[in-house]
PDB file of C-alpha atoms in Angstrom:
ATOM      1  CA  UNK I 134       0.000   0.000   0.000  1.00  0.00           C
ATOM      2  CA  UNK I 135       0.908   3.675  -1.043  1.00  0.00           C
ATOM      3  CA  UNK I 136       1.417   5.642   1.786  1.00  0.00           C
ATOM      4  CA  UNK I 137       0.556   9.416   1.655  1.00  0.00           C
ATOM      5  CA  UNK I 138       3.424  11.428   1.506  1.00  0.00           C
ATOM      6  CA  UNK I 139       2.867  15.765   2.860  1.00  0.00           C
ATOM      7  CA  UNK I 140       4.266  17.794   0.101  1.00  0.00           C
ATOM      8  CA  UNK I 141       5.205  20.751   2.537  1.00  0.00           C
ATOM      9  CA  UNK I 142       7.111  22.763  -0.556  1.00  0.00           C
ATOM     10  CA  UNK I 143       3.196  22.948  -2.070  1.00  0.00           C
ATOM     11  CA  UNK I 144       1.980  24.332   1.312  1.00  0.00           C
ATOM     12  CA  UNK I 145       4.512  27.038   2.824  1.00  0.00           C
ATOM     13  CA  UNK I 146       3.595  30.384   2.233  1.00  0.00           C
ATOM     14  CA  UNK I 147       5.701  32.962   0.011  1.00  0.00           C
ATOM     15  CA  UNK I 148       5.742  35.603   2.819  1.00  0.00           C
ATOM     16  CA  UNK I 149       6.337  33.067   6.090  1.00  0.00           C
ATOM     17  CA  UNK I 150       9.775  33.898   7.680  1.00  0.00           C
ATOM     18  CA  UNK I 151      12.081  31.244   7.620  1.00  0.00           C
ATOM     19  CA  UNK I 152      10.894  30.787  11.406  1.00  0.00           C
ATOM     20  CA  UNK I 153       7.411  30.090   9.942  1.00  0.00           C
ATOM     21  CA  UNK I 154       9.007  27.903   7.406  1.00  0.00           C
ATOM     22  CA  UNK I 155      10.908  25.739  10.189  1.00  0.00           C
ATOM     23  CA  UNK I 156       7.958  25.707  12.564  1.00  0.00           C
ATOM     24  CA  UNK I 157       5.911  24.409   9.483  1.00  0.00           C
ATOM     25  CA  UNK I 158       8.358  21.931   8.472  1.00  0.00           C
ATOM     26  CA  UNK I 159       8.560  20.252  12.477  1.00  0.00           C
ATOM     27  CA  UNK I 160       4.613  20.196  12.259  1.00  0.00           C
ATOM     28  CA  UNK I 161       4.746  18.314   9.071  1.00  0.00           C
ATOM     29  CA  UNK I 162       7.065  16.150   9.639  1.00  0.00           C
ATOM     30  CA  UNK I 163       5.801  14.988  12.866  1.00  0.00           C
ATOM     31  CA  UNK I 164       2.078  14.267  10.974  1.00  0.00           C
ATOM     32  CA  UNK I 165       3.801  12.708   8.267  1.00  0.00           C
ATOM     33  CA  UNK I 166       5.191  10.064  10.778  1.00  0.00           C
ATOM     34  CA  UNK I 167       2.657   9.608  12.886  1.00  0.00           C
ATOM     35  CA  UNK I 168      -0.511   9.899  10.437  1.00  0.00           C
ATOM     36  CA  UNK I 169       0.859   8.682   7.268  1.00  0.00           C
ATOM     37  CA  UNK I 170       3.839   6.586   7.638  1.00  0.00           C
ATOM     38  CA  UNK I 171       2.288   5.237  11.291  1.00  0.00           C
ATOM     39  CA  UNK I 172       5.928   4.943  12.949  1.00  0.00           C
ATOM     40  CA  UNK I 173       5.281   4.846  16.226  1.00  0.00           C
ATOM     41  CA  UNK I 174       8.304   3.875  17.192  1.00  0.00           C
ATOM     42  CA  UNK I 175      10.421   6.893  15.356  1.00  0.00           C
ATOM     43  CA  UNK I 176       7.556   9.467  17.184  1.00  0.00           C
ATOM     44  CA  UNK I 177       8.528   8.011  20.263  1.00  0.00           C
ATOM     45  CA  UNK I 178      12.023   7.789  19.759  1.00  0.00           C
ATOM     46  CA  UNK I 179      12.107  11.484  18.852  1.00  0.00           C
ATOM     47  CA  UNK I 180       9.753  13.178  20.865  1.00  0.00           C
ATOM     48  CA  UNK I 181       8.766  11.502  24.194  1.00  0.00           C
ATOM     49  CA  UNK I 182      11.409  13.601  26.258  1.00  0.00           C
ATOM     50  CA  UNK I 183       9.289  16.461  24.957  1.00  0.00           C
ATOM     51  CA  UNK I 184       6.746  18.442  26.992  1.00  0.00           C
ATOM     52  CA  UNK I 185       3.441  17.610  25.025  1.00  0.00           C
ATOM     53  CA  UNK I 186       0.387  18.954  26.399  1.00  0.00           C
ATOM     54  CA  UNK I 187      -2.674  17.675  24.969  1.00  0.00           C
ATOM     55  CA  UNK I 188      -6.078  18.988  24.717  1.00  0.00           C
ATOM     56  CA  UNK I 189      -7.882  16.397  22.909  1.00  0.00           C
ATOM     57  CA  UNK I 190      -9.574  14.846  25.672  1.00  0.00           C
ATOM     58  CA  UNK I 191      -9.990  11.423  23.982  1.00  0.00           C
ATOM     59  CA  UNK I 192      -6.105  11.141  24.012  1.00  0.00           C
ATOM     60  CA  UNK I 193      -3.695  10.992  27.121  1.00  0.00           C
ATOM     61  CA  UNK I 194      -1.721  13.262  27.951  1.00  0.00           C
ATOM     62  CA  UNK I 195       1.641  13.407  26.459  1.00  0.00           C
ATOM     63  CA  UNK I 196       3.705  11.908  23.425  1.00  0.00           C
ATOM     64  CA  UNK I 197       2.888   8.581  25.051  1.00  0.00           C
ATOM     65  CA  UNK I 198      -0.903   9.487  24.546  1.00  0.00           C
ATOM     66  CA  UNK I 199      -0.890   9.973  21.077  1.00  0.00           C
ATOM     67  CA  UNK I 200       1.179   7.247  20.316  1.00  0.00           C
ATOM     68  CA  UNK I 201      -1.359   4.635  22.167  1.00  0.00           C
ATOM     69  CA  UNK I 202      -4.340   6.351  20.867  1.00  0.00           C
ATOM     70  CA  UNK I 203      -2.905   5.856  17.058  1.00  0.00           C
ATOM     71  CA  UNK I 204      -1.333   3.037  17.200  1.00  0.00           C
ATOM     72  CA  UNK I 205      -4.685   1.355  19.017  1.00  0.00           C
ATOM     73  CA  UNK I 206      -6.550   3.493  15.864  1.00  0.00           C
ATOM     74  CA  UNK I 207      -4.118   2.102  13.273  1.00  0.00           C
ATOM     75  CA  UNK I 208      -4.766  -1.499  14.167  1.00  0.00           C
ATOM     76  CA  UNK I 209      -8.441  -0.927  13.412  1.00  0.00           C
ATOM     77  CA  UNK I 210      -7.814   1.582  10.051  1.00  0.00           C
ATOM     78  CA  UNK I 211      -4.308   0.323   9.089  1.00  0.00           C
ATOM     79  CA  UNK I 212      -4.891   2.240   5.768  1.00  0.00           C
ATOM     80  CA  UNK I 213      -5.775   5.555   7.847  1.00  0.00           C
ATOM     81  CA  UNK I 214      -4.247   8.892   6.478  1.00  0.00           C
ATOM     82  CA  UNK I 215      -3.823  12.600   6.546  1.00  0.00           C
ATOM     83  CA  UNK I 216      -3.956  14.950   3.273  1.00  0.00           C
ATOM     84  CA  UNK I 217      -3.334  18.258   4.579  1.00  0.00           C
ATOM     85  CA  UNK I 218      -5.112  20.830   2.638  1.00  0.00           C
ATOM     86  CA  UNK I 219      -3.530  23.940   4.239  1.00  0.00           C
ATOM     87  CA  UNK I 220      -0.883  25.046   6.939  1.00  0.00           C
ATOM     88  CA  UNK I 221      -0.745  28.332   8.830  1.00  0.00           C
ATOM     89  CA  UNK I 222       1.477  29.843  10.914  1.00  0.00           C
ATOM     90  CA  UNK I 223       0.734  32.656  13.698  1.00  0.00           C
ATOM     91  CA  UNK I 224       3.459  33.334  16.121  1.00  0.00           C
ATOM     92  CA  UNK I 225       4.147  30.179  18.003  1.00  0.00           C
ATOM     93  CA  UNK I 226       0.932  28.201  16.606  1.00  0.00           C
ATOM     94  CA  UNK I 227       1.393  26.333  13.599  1.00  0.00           C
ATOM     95  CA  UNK I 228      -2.635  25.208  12.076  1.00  0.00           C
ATOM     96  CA  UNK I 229      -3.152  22.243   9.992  1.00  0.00           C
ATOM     97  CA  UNK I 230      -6.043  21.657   7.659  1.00  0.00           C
ATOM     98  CA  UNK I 231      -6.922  17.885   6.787  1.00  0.00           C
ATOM     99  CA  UNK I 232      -8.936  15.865   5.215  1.00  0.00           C
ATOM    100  CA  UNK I 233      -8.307  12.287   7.063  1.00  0.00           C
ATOM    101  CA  UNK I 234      -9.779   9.562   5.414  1.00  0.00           C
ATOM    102  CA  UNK I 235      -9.412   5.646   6.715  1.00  0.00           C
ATOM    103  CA  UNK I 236      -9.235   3.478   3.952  1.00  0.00           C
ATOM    104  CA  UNK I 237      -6.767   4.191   0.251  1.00  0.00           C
ATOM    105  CA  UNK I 238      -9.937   4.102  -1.728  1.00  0.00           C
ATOM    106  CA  UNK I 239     -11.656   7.266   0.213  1.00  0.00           C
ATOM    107  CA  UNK I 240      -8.726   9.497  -0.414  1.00  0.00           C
ATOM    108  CA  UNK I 241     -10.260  12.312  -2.130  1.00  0.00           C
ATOM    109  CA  UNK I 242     -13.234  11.784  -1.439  1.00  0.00           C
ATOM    110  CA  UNK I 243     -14.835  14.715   0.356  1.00  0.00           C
ATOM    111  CA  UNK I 244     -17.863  12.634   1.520  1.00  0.00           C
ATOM    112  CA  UNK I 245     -15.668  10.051   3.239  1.00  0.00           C
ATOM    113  CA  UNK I 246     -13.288  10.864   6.799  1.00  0.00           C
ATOM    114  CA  UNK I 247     -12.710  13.293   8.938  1.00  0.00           C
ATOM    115  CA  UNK I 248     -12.491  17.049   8.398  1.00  0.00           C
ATOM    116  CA  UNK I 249      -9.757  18.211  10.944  1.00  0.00           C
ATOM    117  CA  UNK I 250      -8.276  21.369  12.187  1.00  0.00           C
ATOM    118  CA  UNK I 251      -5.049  20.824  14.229  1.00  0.00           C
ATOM    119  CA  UNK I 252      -3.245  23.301  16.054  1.00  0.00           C
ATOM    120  CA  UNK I 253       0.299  23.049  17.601  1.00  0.00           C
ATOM    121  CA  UNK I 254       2.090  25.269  19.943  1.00  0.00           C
ATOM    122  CA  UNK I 255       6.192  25.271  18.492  1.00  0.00           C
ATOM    123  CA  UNK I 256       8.221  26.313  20.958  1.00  0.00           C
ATOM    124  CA  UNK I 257      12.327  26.463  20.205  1.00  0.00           C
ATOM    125  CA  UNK I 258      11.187  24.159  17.108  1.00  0.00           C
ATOM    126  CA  UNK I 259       9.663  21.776  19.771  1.00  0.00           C
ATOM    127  CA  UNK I 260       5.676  20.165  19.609  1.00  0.00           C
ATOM    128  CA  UNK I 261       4.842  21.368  22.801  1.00  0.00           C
ATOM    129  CA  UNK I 262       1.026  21.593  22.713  1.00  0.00           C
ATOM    130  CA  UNK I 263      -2.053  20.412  20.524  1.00  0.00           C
ATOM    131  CA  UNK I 264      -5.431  21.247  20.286  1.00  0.00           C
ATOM    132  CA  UNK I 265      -7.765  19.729  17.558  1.00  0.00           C
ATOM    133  CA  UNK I 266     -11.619  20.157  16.264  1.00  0.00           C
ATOM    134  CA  UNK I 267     -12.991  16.944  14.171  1.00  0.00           C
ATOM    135  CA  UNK I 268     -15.936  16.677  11.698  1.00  0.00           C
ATOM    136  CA  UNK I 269     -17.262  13.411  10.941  1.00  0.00           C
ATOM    137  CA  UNK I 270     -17.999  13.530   6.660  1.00  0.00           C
ATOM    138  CA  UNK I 271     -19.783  10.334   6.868  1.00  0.00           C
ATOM    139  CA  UNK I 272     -22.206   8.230   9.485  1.00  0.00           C
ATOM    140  CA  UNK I 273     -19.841   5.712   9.928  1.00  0.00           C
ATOM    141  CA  UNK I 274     -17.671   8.515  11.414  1.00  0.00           C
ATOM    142  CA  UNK I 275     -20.102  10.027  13.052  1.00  0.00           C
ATOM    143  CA  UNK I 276     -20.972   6.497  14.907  1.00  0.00           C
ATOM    144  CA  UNK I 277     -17.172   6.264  15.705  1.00  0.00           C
ATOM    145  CA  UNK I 278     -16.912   9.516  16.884  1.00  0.00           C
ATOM    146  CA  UNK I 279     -20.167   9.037  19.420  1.00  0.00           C
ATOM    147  CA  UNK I 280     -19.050   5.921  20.802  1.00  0.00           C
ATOM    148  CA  UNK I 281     -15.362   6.743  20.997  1.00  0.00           C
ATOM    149  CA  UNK I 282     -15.887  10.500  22.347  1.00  0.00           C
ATOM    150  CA  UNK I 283     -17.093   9.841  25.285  1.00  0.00           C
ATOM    151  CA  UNK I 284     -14.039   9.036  28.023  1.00  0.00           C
ATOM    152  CA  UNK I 285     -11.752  12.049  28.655  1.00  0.00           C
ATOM    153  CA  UNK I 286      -8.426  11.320  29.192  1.00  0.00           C
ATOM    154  CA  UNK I 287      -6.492  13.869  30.709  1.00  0.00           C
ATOM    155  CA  UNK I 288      -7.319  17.031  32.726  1.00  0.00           C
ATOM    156  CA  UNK I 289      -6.184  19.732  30.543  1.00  0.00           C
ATOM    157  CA  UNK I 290      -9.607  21.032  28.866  1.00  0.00           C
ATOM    158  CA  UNK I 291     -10.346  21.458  25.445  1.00  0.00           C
ATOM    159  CA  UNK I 292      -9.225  25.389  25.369  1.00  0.00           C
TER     160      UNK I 292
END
């Protein structure tokens, strides 16, 4: 199976700073592992000693949260991906636009997935915080997201 590959060159904008660029680049490189390529084992590798505050409450707190909440996700959508659609930078906040579908055949298909905005705090070129809003396309994803949404995780609220 093709994995998704971020084209970030197709995404940065011609009047970020090069500290927009960079901050860009560590976003999209982190969702390219984790979403796309699904290595769970590089994520953790790289950034578990970071700080990682989380704010979606369906995840644990922490790199180790996101890791166990994909990698549990994975094993029921192995062909799960992210097409980013648009990346903005403000300050230390780096936004992602996304259109997250779970099987190959629904890429591209605006009917199918997820609709996601992700946000990321970037702090000395570090993930550092995340915040999230999901819309479920279709009613299978709006079933999931019902019967999955309902434990909170960690303490940190949703704002």
């Amino acid at each position: 199976m093709q994995k998704p590959n971020i084209n970030i060159e197709k995404l940065i904008k011609p009047h970020w700073s090069e500290t927009d660029r960079a901050k860009a680049k560590a976003v999209i490189e982190f969702v390219q592992l984790l979403m796309n390529e699904h290595n769970f084992d590089l994520i953790t590798a790289r950034y578990a000693q970071n700080t990682y505050k989380q704010h979606n409450r369906s995840m644990a707190d922490g790199i180790s949260g996101v890791v166990t909440t994909l990698r549990d996700f994975t094993k029921l959508a192995p062909e799960f991906s992210y097409d980013v659609k648009h990346v903005f930078v403000d300050g230390e906040h780096v936004i992602v636009h996304s259109h997250a579908t779970l099987k190959a055949k629904h890429r591209g298909d605006e009917s199918k997935g997820m609709n996601i905005i992700d946000t990321w705090k970037v702090v000395d070129g570090k993930l550092v915080e995340h915040w999230d809003a999901i819309q479920a396309l279709d009613l299978s994803m709006r079933l999931y997201n019902l019967i999955a949404g309902g434990k909170v995780k960690n303490a940190n609220g949703v704002f």
